[in-house]
Coordinates of N, CA, C and O in Angstrom, one line a residue:
M148 N 0.8 -1.2 0.0 CA 0.0 0.0 0.0 C 0.9 1.2 0.0 O 0.5 2.2 -0.6
K149 N 2.0 1.2 0.7 CA 2.9 2.3 0.8 C 3.4 2.6 -0.6 O 3.6 3.7 -1.0
Q150 N 3.7 1.6 -1.4 CA 4.2 1.8 -2.7 C 3.1 2.4 -3.6 O 3.4 3.3 -4.4
Q151 N 1.9 2.0 -3.5 CA 0.8 2.7 -4.2 C 0.6 4.1 -3.9 O 0.4 5.0 -4.7
T152 N 0.8 4.5 -2.6 CA 0.6 5.8 -2.2 C 1.8 6.7 -2.8 O 1.5 7.8 -3.2
T153 N 2.9 6.1 -2.8 CA 4.1 6.9 -3.3 C 3.9 7.1 -4.8 O 4.2 8.2 -5.3
I154 N 3.4 6.1 -5.5 CA 3.2 6.2 -6.9 C 2.1 7.3 -7.2 O 2.3 8.1 -8.1
L155 N 1.0 7.2 -6.5 CA 0.0 8.2 -6.6 C 0.4 9.6 -6.3 O 0.1 10.6 -7.0
A156 N 1.3 9.7 -5.3 CA 1.8 11.1 -5.0 C 2.7 11.6 -6.1 O 2.6 12.8 -6.4
L157 N 3.5 10.7 -6.6 CA 4.4 11.1 -7.7 C 3.6 11.5 -9.0 O 3.9 12.5 -9.6
M158 N 2.5 10.8 -9.3 CA 1.7 11.0 -10.4 C 1.0 12.4 -10.2 O 0.8 13.2 -11.2
A159 N 0.5 12.7 -9.0 CA -0.1 13.9 -8.7 C 0.8 15.1 -8.9 O 0.5 16.1 -9.5
M160 N 2.1 14.9 -8.5 CA 3.1 16.0 -8.6 C 3.4 16.2 -10.1 O 3.5 17.4 -10.5
V161 N 3.5 15.2 -10.8 CA 3.8 15.3 -12.3 C 2.6 16.0 -12.9 O 2.8 16.9 -13.8
A162 N 1.4 15.6 -12.6 CA 0.2 16.2 -13.2 C 0.1 17.7 -12.8 O -0.2 18.5 -13.7
L163 N 0.4 18.0 -11.6 CA 0.3 19.4 -11.2 C 1.5 20.2 -11.8 O 1.3 21.4 -12.2
T164 N 2.6 19.7 -11.9 CA 3.8 20.4 -12.5 C 3.6 20.6 -14.0 O 3.8 21.6 -14.5
G165 N 3.0 19.6 -14.7 CA 2.8 19.6 -16.1 C 1.8 20.7 -16.5 O 1.8 21.3 -17.6
C166 N 0.8 20.9 -15.7 CA -0.3 21.8 -16.0 C 0.0 23.2 -15.5 O -0.8 24.1 -15.7
K167 N 1.1 23.4 -14.8 CA 1.4 24.7 -14.2 C 1.7 25.7 -15.3 O 2.4 25.4 -16.3
E168 N 1.1 26.9 -15.2 CA 1.3 28.0 -16.2 C 2.7 28.5 -16.1 O 3.1 28.8 -15.0
K169 N 3.4 28.7 -17.2 CA 4.7 29.3 -17.2 C 4.6 30.8 -17.0 O 3.8 31.4 -17.5
K170 N 5.5 31.3 -16.2 CA 5.6 32.7 -15.9 C 6.2 33.4 -17.1 O 7.2 33.1 -17.7
Q171 N 5.4 34.4 -17.6 CA 5.9 35.2 -18.7 C 6.9 36.3 -18.2 O 6.6 37.0 -17.2
T172 N 8.0 36.4 -18.9 CA 8.9 37.5 -18.6 C 9.1 38.5 -19.7 O 8.7 38.2 -20.9
Q173 N 9.7 39.6 -19.5 CA 9.9 40.6 -20.5 C 11.4 40.5 -21.0 O 11.8 41.3 -21.7
D174 N 12.0 39.4 -20.6 CA 13.4 39.2 -21.0 C 13.5 38.9 -22.5 O 12.7 38.1 -23.0
I175 N 14.4 39.6 -23.2 CA 14.5 39.4 -24.6 C 15.9 38.7 -24.8 O 16.9 39.1 -24.4
I176 N 15.8 37.5 -25.5 CA 17.0 36.8 -25.7 C 18.0 37.5 -26.7 O 19.1 37.6 -26.5
A177 N 17.4 38.0 -27.8 CA 18.2 38.7 -28.8 C 17.8 40.2 -28.7 O 16.7 40.5 -28.5
P178 N 18.8 41.0 -28.9 CA 18.5 42.5 -28.8 C 17.6 42.9 -29.9 O 17.7 42.4 -31.0
R179 N 16.8 43.9 -29.6 CA 15.9 44.4 -30.7 C 16.7 45.3 -31.6 O 17.6 46.0 -31.2
V180 N 16.4 45.2 -32.9 CA 17.2 46.0 -33.9 C 16.3 47.2 -34.1 O 15.2 47.1 -34.5
E181 N 16.9 48.4 -33.9 CA 16.2 49.6 -34.1 C 16.5 50.0 -35.5 O 17.6 50.2 -36.0
V182 N 15.4 50.2 -36.3 CA 15.5 50.7 -37.7 C 15.6 52.2 -37.7 O 14.8 52.8 -37.0
A183 N 16.6 52.7 -38.3 CA 16.8 54.2 -38.4 C 15.6 54.8 -39.1 O 15.2 54.3 -40.2
K184 N 15.1 55.8 -38.5 CA 13.9 56.5 -39.1 C 14.5 57.4 -40.2 O 15.6 58.0 -40.0
P185 N 13.8 57.5 -41.3 CA 14.3 58.4 -42.4 C 14.4 59.8 -41.9 O 13.6 60.3 -41.1
S186 N 15.5 60.5 -42.4 CA 15.7 61.9 -42.1 C 14.9 62.7 -43.2 O 14.2 62.2 -44.0
G187 N 15.2 64.0 -43.2 CA 14.6 64.8 -44.2 C 15.0 64.4 -45.6 O 16.0 63.6 -45.7
P188 N 14.4 65.0 -46.6 CA 14.8 64.6 -48.0 C 16.3 64.8 -48.3 O 16.9 65.8 -47.9
V189 N 16.9 63.9 -49.0 CA 18.3 64.0 -49.3 C 18.4 64.6 -50.7 O 17.6 64.2 -51.6
R190 N 19.3 65.5 -50.9 CA 19.5 66.2 -52.2 C 21.0 66.1 -52.6 O 21.8 66.2 -51.7
M191 N 21.2 65.9 -53.9 CA 22.6 65.9 -54.4 C 23.1 67.3 -54.4 O 22.3 68.3 -54.5
Q192 N 24.4 67.4 -54.4 CA 25.0 68.7 -54.5 C 24.9 69.2 -55.9 O 24.9 68.5 -56.8
P193 N 24.8 70.6 -56.0 CA 24.8 71.1 -57.4 C 26.1 70.8 -58.1 O 27.1 70.7 -57.4
Y194 N 26.0 70.7 -59.4 CA 27.2 70.4 -60.2 C 27.2 71.3 -61.4 O 26.1 71.6 -62.0
S195 N 28.3 71.8 -61.8 CA 28.5 72.6 -63.0 C 29.7 72.2 -63.7 O 30.8 72.0 -63.1
D196 N 29.7 72.1 -65.1 CA 30.8 71.8 -65.9 C 30.7 72.7 -67.1 O 29.7 72.8 -67.7
Q197 N 31.9 73.3 -67.5 CA 31.9 74.1 -68.7 C 33.2 73.7 -69.5 O 34.3 73.5 -68.8
R198 N 33.1 73.6 -70.8 CA 34.2 73.2 -71.6 C 34.0 73.7 -73.0 O 32.9 73.8 -73.5
D199 N 35.1 74.0 -73.6 CA 35.1 74.4 -75.0 C 35.3 73.2 -75.9 O 36.1 72.4 -75.6
V200 N 34.5 73.1 -76.9 CA 34.6 71.9 -77.8 C 34.6 72.4 -79.3 O 34.0 73.5 -79.6
Q201 N 35.3 71.7 -80.1 CA 35.3 72.0 -81.5 C 34.2 71.2 -82.2 O 34.1 70.0 -82.0
W202 N 33.3 71.9 -82.9 CA 32.1 71.3 -83.5 C 31.7 72.1 -84.7 O 31.7 73.3 -84.6
L203 N 31.5 71.4 -85.8 CA 31.1 72.1 -87.1 C 32.1 73.1 -87.5 O 31.7 74.2 -88.0
G204 N 33.4 72.9 -87.2 CA 34.5 73.8 -87.6 C 34.6 75.0 -86.8 O 35.4 75.9 -87.1
K205 N 33.9 75.1 -85.7 CA 34.0 76.3 -84.8 C 34.1 75.8 -83.3 O 33.9 74.7 -83.0
T206 N 34.4 76.8 -82.5 CA 34.5 76.5 -81.0 C 33.2 76.9 -80.4 O 32.6 78.0 -80.6
Y207 N 32.6 75.9 -79.6 CA 31.4 76.1 -78.8 C 31.7 75.9 -77.4 O 32.6 75.1 -77.0
R208 N 31.0 76.5 -76.5 CA 31.1 76.4 -75.1 C 29.9 75.5 -74.6 O 28.8 75.9 -74.8
V209 N 30.2 74.3 -74.0 CA 29.2 73.4 -73.5 C 29.1 73.6 -72.0 O 30.1 73.4 -71.3
E210 N 27.9 74.0 -71.5 CA 27.7 74.2 -70.1 C 26.6 73.2 -69.6 O 25.6 73.1 -70.2
I211 N 27.0 72.5 -68.5 CA 26.0 71.5 -67.9 C 25.9 71.9 -66.5 O 26.9 72.1 -65.8
N212 N 24.6 72.1 -66.0 CA 24.3 72.4 -64.6 C 23.3 71.4 -64.1 O 22.2 71.3 -64.7
R213 N 23.6 70.8 -62.9 CA 22.7 69.9 -62.2 C 22.3 70.6 -60.9 O 23.1 71.0 -60.2
T214 N 20.9 70.7 -60.7 CA 20.4 71.2 -59.4 C 19.3 70.3 -59.0 O 18.5 69.7 -59.8
A215 N 19.2 70.1 -57.6 CA 18.1 69.4 -57.1 C 16.9 70.3 -57.2 O 16.9 71.5 -57.0
S216 N 15.7 69.7 -57.6 CA 14.5 70.5 -57.9 C 13.4 70.1 -57.0 O 12.8 68.9 -57.1
D217 N 12.9 71.0 -56.1 CA 11.8 70.7 -55.3 C 10.5 70.6 -56.0 O 9.5 70.2 -55.5
S218 N 10.5 71.1 -57.3 CA 9.2 71.1 -58.0 C 9.0 69.7 -58.7 O 7.9 69.5 -59.2
L219 N 10.0 68.8 -58.7 CA 9.8 67.5 -59.2 C 9.4 66.5 -58.1 O 9.7 66.8 -56.9
P220 N 8.7 65.5 -58.5 CA 8.2 64.5 -57.5 C 9.5 63.9 -56.8 O 10.4 63.6 -57.4
M221 N 9.4 63.7 -55.5 CA 10.4 63.0 -54.7 C 10.3 61.5 -54.9 O 9.2 61.0 -55.2
V222 N 11.4 60.8 -54.7 CA 11.3 59.3 -54.7 C 11.7 58.8 -53.3 O 12.3 59.6 -52.5
K223 N 11.3 57.6 -53.0 CA 11.6 57.0 -51.7 C 12.3 55.7 -51.9 O 12.0 55.0 -52.9
D224 N 13.3 55.3 -51.0 CA 13.9 54.0 -51.1 C 13.1 53.1 -50.2 O 12.1 53.4 -49.7
E225 N 13.6 51.9 -50.0 CA 12.9 50.8 -49.3 C 12.7 51.1 -47.8 O 11.9 50.5 -47.2
T226 N 13.5 52.0 -47.3 CA 13.4 52.4 -45.9 C 12.5 53.6 -45.7 O 12.2 54.0 -44.5
G227 N 12.0 54.2 -46.8 CA 11.1 55.3 -46.7 C 11.9 56.7 -46.8 O 11.3 57.7 -46.7
Q228 N 13.2 56.6 -46.9 CA 14.0 57.8 -47.1 C 13.6 58.5 -48.4 O 13.6 57.9 -49.4
K229 N 13.4 59.8 -48.3 CA 13.0 60.6 -49.5 C 14.2 61.2 -50.1 O 15.2 61.6 -49.4
F230 N 14.2 61.3 -51.5 CA 15.3 61.9 -52.2 C 14.7 62.9 -53.2 O 13.7 62.7 -53.8
V231 N 15.3 64.1 -53.3 CA 14.9 65.1 -54.3 C 15.5 64.8 -55.6 O 16.7 64.5 -55.7
D232 N 14.7 64.8 -56.7 CA 15.2 64.5 -58.0 C 15.9 65.7 -58.6 O 15.8 66.8 -58.1
N233 N 16.6 65.6 -59.7 CA 17.4 66.6 -60.2 C 16.9 67.1 -61.6 O 16.2 66.4 -62.3
R234 N 17.3 68.3 -61.9 CA 17.0 68.9 -63.2 C 18.4 69.3 -63.8 O 19.2 69.8 -63.0
I235 N 18.6 68.9 -65.0 CA 19.9 69.2 -65.7 C 19.6 70.2 -66.8 O 18.8 69.9 -67.7
T236 N 20.4 71.2 -66.9 CA 20.3 72.2 -67.9 C 21.6 72.2 -68.8 O 22.7 72.2 -68.2
L237 N 21.4 72.1 -70.1 CA 22.5 72.1 -71.0 C 22.4 73.4 -71.9 O 21.3 73.6 -72.4
V238 N 23.4 74.1 -72.0 CA 23.5 75.3 -72.8 C 24.7 75.1 -73.7 O 25.8 74.9 -73.2
V239 N 24.5 75.3 -75.0 CA 25.7 75.3 -75.9 C 25.7 76.7 -76.5 O 24.8 77.2 -77.1
R240 N 26.9 77.4 -76.3 CA 27.0 78.8 -76.7 C 28.0 78.9 -77.9 O 29.0 78.2 -77.9
R241 N 27.7 79.8 -78.8 CA 28.6 80.1 -79.9 C 29.8 81.0 -79.3 O 29.8 81.4 -78.1
A242 N 30.8 81.2 -80.1 CA 32.0 81.9 -79.7 C 31.7 83.3 -79.2 O 32.3 83.9 -78.3
D243 N 30.6 83.9 -79.8 CA 30.2 85.3 -79.4 C 29.3 85.3 -78.1 O 28.9 86.3 -77.6
G244 N 29.1 84.1 -77.5 CA 28.3 84.0 -76.3 C 26.8 83.8 -76.5 O 26.1 83.5 -75.5
S245 N 26.3 83.9 -77.7 CA 24.9 83.7 -77.9 C 24.6 82.2 -77.8 O 25.5 81.3 -78.0
V246 N 23.4 81.9 -77.5 CA 22.9 80.5 -77.2 C 22.6 79.9 -78.5 O 21.7 80.3 -79.3
A247 N 23.2 78.7 -78.8 CA 22.9 77.9 -80.0 C 21.9 76.9 -79.7 O 20.9 76.6 -80.4
I248 N 22.0 76.2 -78.5 CA 21.1 75.2 -78.0 C 20.9 75.3 -76.5 O 21.9 75.6 -75.8
Q249 N 19.7 75.2 -76.1 CA 19.4 75.2 -74.7 C 18.3 74.1 -74.4 O 17.3 74.2 -75.0
K250 N 18.6 73.2 -73.5 CA 17.7 72.1 -73.2 C 17.7 71.9 -71.7 O 18.8 72.0 -71.1
T251 N 16.6 71.5 -71.2 CA 16.5 71.1 -69.8 C 16.0 69.6 -69.7 O 15.1 69.3 -70.5
F252 N 16.7 68.8 -68.9 CA 16.4 67.4 -68.8 C 15.9 67.1 -67.4 O 16.5 67.6 -66.4
T253 N 14.9 66.2 -67.3 CA 14.5 65.6 -66.0 C 14.4 64.1 -66.3 O 14.5 63.6 -67.4
K254 N 14.1 63.4 -65.2 CA 13.9 61.9 -65.3 C 12.8 61.6 -66.3 O 12.9 60.7 -67.1
A255 N 11.8 62.5 -66.4 CA 10.7 62.3 -67.3 C 11.1 62.3 -68.8 O 10.5 61.6 -69.6
T256 N 12.2 63.0 -69.1 CA 12.8 63.0 -70.4 C 13.1 61.6 -70.9 O 13.0 61.3 -72.0
F257 N 13.5 60.8 -69.9 CA 14.0 59.4 -70.2 C 13.1 58.3 -69.9 O 13.4 57.1 -69.9
E258 N 11.8 58.6 -69.6 CA 10.8 57.6 -69.2 C 10.7 56.4 -70.2 O 10.5 55.3 -69.8
G259 N 10.8 56.7 -71.5 CA 10.7 55.6 -72.4 C 11.9 54.7 -72.5 O 11.8 53.7 -73.2
Y260 N 12.9 55.0 -71.8 CA 14.2 54.3 -71.8 C 14.5 53.6 -70.5 O 15.6 52.9 -70.4
I261 N 13.7 53.8 -69.5 CA 13.9 53.2 -68.2 C 12.7 52.3 -67.8 O 11.6 52.6 -68.2
D262 N 12.9 51.3 -66.9 CA 11.8 50.5 -66.5 C 11.0 51.1 -65.4 O 11.4 52.2 -64.8
A263 N 9.9 50.5 -65.0 CA 9.0 51.0 -64.0 C 9.6 51.3 -62.7 O 9.3 52.3 -62.0
H264 N 10.5 50.4 -62.3 CA 11.2 50.5 -61.0 C 12.0 51.8 -60.9 O 12.0 52.6 -60.0
Y265 N 12.8 52.1 -62.0 CA 13.6 53.3 -62.1 C 12.7 54.6 -62.2 O 13.1 55.6 -61.8
R266 N 11.5 54.4 -62.8 CA 10.6 55.6 -63.0 C 10.1 56.0 -61.6 O 9.9 57.2 -61.4
T267 N 9.9 55.0 -60.7 CA 9.3 55.4 -59.4 C 10.4 55.6 -58.3 O 10.2 56.4 -57.4
A268 N 11.5 54.9 -58.4 CA 12.5 54.9 -57.3 C 13.8 55.6 -57.7 O 14.7 55.8 -56.9
G269 N 14.0 55.9 -59.0 CA 15.2 56.5 -59.5 C 15.2 58.0 -59.6 O 14.2 58.6 -59.6
I270 N 16.4 58.6 -59.7 CA 16.6 60.0 -59.9 C 17.5 60.2 -61.1 O 18.4 59.4 -61.4
L271 N 17.4 61.3 -61.7 CA 18.4 61.7 -62.8 C 19.7 62.2 -62.1 O 19.7 63.2 -61.4
E272 N 20.7 61.4 -62.3 CA 21.9 61.6 -61.5 C 23.0 62.4 -62.4 O 23.6 63.4 -61.9
G273 N 23.3 61.8 -63.5 CA 24.4 62.4 -64.3 C 24.1 62.8 -65.7 O 23.2 62.3 -66.3
F274 N 24.9 63.7 -66.2 CA 24.9 64.1 -67.6 C 26.2 64.7 -67.9 O 26.6 65.7 -67.3
V275 N 27.0 64.1 -68.8 CA 28.3 64.5 -69.1 C 28.6 64.6 -70.6 O 28.0 63.8 -71.3
F276 N 29.4 65.5 -71.0 CA 29.8 65.6 -72.4 C 30.7 64.4 -72.8 O 31.5 64.0 -72.0
D277 N 30.4 63.8 -73.9 CA 31.2 62.7 -74.4 C 32.1 63.1 -75.6 O 33.3 63.1 -75.5
E278 N 31.5 63.5 -76.7 CA 32.3 63.9 -77.8 C 31.4 64.7 -78.8 O 30.2 64.7 -78.7
A279 N 32.1 65.3 -79.7 CA 31.5 66.1 -80.8 C 31.9 65.4 -82.1 O 33.1 65.2 -82.3
D280 N 31.0 65.1 -83.0 CA 31.4 64.6 -84.3 C 30.8 65.6 -85.4 O 30.3 66.6 -85.0
D281 N 31.0 65.3 -86.6 CA 30.5 66.2 -87.7 C 29.0 66.5 -87.6 O 28.6 67.5 -88.1
Q282 N 28.2 65.6 -87.1 CA 26.8 65.7 -87.1 C 26.2 66.2 -85.8 O 25.2 66.8 -85.8
Q283 N 26.8 65.8 -84.7 CA 26.1 66.0 -83.4 C 27.0 66.1 -82.2 O 28.2 65.7 -82.3
L284 N 26.5 66.6 -81.1 CA 27.1 66.5 -79.8 C 26.6 65.3 -79.1 O 25.4 65.0 -79.1
E285 N 27.5 64.5 -78.4 CA 27.1 63.3 -77.7 C 27.4 63.5 -76.2 O 28.4 64.0 -75.8
F286 N 26.4 63.0 -75.5 CA 26.5 63.1 -74.0 C 26.1 61.7 -73.4 O 25.4 60.9 -74.0
A287 N 26.6 61.5 -72.2 CA 26.2 60.3 -71.4 C 25.3 60.8 -70.3 O 25.7 61.8 -69.6
A288 N 24.2 60.1 -70.0 CA 23.3 60.4 -68.9 C 23.1 59.2 -68.1 O 23.3 58.0 -68.6
S289 N 22.6 59.4 -66.9 CA 22.2 58.2 -66.1 C 21.1 58.5 -65.1 O 21.0 59.6 -64.6
V290 N 20.2 57.5 -65.0 CA 19.2 57.5 -64.0 C 19.5 56.4 -63.0 O 19.8 55.3 -63.4
C291 N 19.6 56.8 -61.7 CA 20.2 55.8 -60.7 C 19.2 55.6 -59.6 O 18.2 56.4 -59.4
L292 N 19.4 54.6 -58.9 CA 18.7 54.4 -57.6 C 19.6 55.1 -56.6 O 20.8 54.8 -56.5
P293 N 19.0 56.1 -55.9 CA 19.9 57.0 -55.0 C 20.7 56.2 -54.0 O 20.3 55.2 -53.5
Q294 N 21.9 56.7 -53.8 CA 22.9 56.2 -52.9 C 23.2 54.7 -53.1 O 23.5 54.0 -52.2
T295 N 23.2 54.3 -54.4 CA 23.6 53.0 -54.8 C 24.5 53.1 -56.0 O 24.6 54.2 -56.6
D296 N 25.1 52.0 -56.5 CA 25.8 51.9 -57.7 C 25.0 51.4 -58.9 O 25.5 51.1 -59.9
E297 N 23.7 51.3 -58.7 CA 22.8 50.8 -59.7 C 22.2 52.0 -60.5 O 21.6 52.9 -60.0
Y298 N 22.4 51.9 -61.8 CA 21.9 53.0 -62.7 C 21.7 52.4 -64.1 O 22.2 51.3 -64.5
I299 N 20.9 53.2 -64.9 CA 20.7 52.9 -66.3 C 21.5 53.9 -67.1 O 21.2 55.1 -67.0
P300 N 22.5 53.5 -67.9 CA 23.2 54.4 -68.7 C 22.5 54.7 -70.0 O 21.9 53.9 -70.6
L301 N 22.5 56.0 -70.4 CA 21.8 56.5 -71.6 C 22.7 57.3 -72.4 O 23.7 58.0 -71.9
E302 N 22.5 57.3 -73.7 CA 23.2 58.2 -74.7 C 22.2 59.3 -75.1 O 21.1 59.0 -75.5
V303 N 22.7 60.5 -75.2 CA 21.9 61.7 -75.6 C 22.7 62.3 -76.8 O 23.9 62.7 -76.6
K304 N 22.1 62.4 -77.9 CA 22.7 63.0 -79.1 C 21.9 64.2 -79.6 O 20.7 64.1 -79.7
I305 N 22.6 65.3 -79.8 CA 21.9 66.5 -80.2 C 22.5 67.1 -81.4 O 23.7 67.3 -81.5
D306 N 21.7 67.3 -82.5 CA 22.2 67.8 -83.7 C 22.3 69.4 -83.7 O 21.8 70.0 -82.7
N307 N 22.8 70.0 -84.7 CA 22.9 71.4 -84.7 C 21.6 72.2 -84.8 O 21.6 73.4 -84.7
F308 N 20.5 71.5 -85.0 CA 19.2 72.1 -85.0 C 18.5 72.0 -83.6 O 17.4 72.4 -83.4
G309 N 19.2 71.3 -82.7 CA 18.6 71.1 -81.4 C 17.8 69.9 -81.2 O 17.2 69.7 -80.2
N310 N 17.7 69.1 -82.3 CA 17.0 67.8 -82.2 C 17.7 66.8 -81.3 O 18.9 66.6 -81.4
V311 N 16.9 66.2 -80.4 CA 17.5 65.3 -79.4 C 17.1 63.8 -79.7 O 16.0 63.5 -80.0
R312 N 18.1 63.0 -79.7 CA 17.9 61.5 -79.8 C 18.5 60.8 -78.6 O 19.6 61.1 -78.2
I313 N 17.7 60.0 -78.0 CA 18.1 59.3 -76.8 C 18.1 57.8 -77.1 O 17.2 57.2 -77.7
E314 N 19.1 57.1 -76.5 CA 19.2 55.6 -76.6 C 19.7 55.1 -75.3 O 20.4 55.8 -74.6
R315 N 19.3 53.9 -75.0 CA 19.9 53.2 -73.8 C 21.3 52.8 -74.2 O 21.5 52.3 -75.3
D316 N 22.3 53.1 -73.4 CA 23.7 52.8 -73.7 C 24.0 51.3 -73.4 O 23.8 50.9 -72.3
S317 N 24.4 50.6 -74.4 CA 24.7 49.2 -74.2 C 26.1 48.9 -73.7 O 26.4 47.8 -73.3
Q318 N 26.9 49.9 -73.8 CA 28.3 49.8 -73.4 C 28.6 50.7 -72.2 O 28.3 51.9 -72.3
M319 N 29.0 50.1 -71.1 CA 29.3 50.9 -69.9 C 30.7 51.5 -70.1 O 31.6 50.8 -70.4
D320 N 30.9 52.8 -69.8 CA 32.1 53.5 -69.9 C 32.9 53.3 -68.6 O 32.5 53.8 -67.6
T321 N 33.9 52.4 -68.6 CA 34.7 52.2 -67.4 C 36.0 53.0 -67.4 O 36.7 53.0 -66.4
N322 N 36.3 53.7 -68.5 CA 37.5 54.5 -68.5 C 37.2 56.0 -68.7 O 37.9 56.7 -69.3
G323 N 36.0 56.4 -68.1 CA 35.5 57.8 -68.2 C 36.5 58.8 -67.6 O 37.3 58.5 -66.7
D324 N 36.3 60.0 -68.0 CA 37.1 61.1 -67.5 C 36.4 61.5 -66.2 O 35.3 62.1 -66.2
E325 N 37.0 61.1 -65.0 CA 36.4 61.4 -63.7 C 36.1 62.8 -63.4 O 35.2 63.2 -62.7
E326 N 37.0 63.7 -64.0 CA 36.8 65.2 -63.8 C 35.4 65.6 -64.3 O 34.8 66.5 -63.8
S327 N 35.0 65.0 -65.4 CA 33.8 65.5 -66.1 C 32.5 64.8 -65.7 O 31.5 65.2 -66.2
E328 N 32.6 63.9 -64.8 CA 31.4 63.1 -64.4 C 30.6 63.9 -63.5 O 31.1 64.5 -62.5
V329 N 29.3 63.9 -63.7 CA 28.3 64.5 -62.8 C 27.9 63.6 -61.7 O 27.6 62.4 -62.0

């Protein structure tokens, strides 16, 4: 009988222990990761480049200016950080200082050459002079995902009448002139 009592007592203890509610604690085994909250909108620094080029047998001054534009829609990255898009102005001046060609470019100028992701999350980052040939001035442009190395390279060709032709650049320039890059 003593053995039965001991067994019943052990079974009761196991039953009571097994049904006991565990105490909830606020202890965290792994530290919480705090996600940085986005700061105010990020804007690229203004950029300006001027150079004299030989074109159509004469000297022309090519001026490129990039400015962040609050009038353009802002873009957001995956963390919610906002970025101000850019406006690029190109002015080609004759030797006497008069304007031969003046164009303003925004990301919208290149919409037909970039995919939907770059249309919503990209900004117009760069625009640089490449070369002048008998027919046209050639420039390299880029729409990028802000603060990354991801971009879509574009070619912009402008003839002496101011007509613009844009193509997606299939060759990446890895030997570019770093001084002239925007």
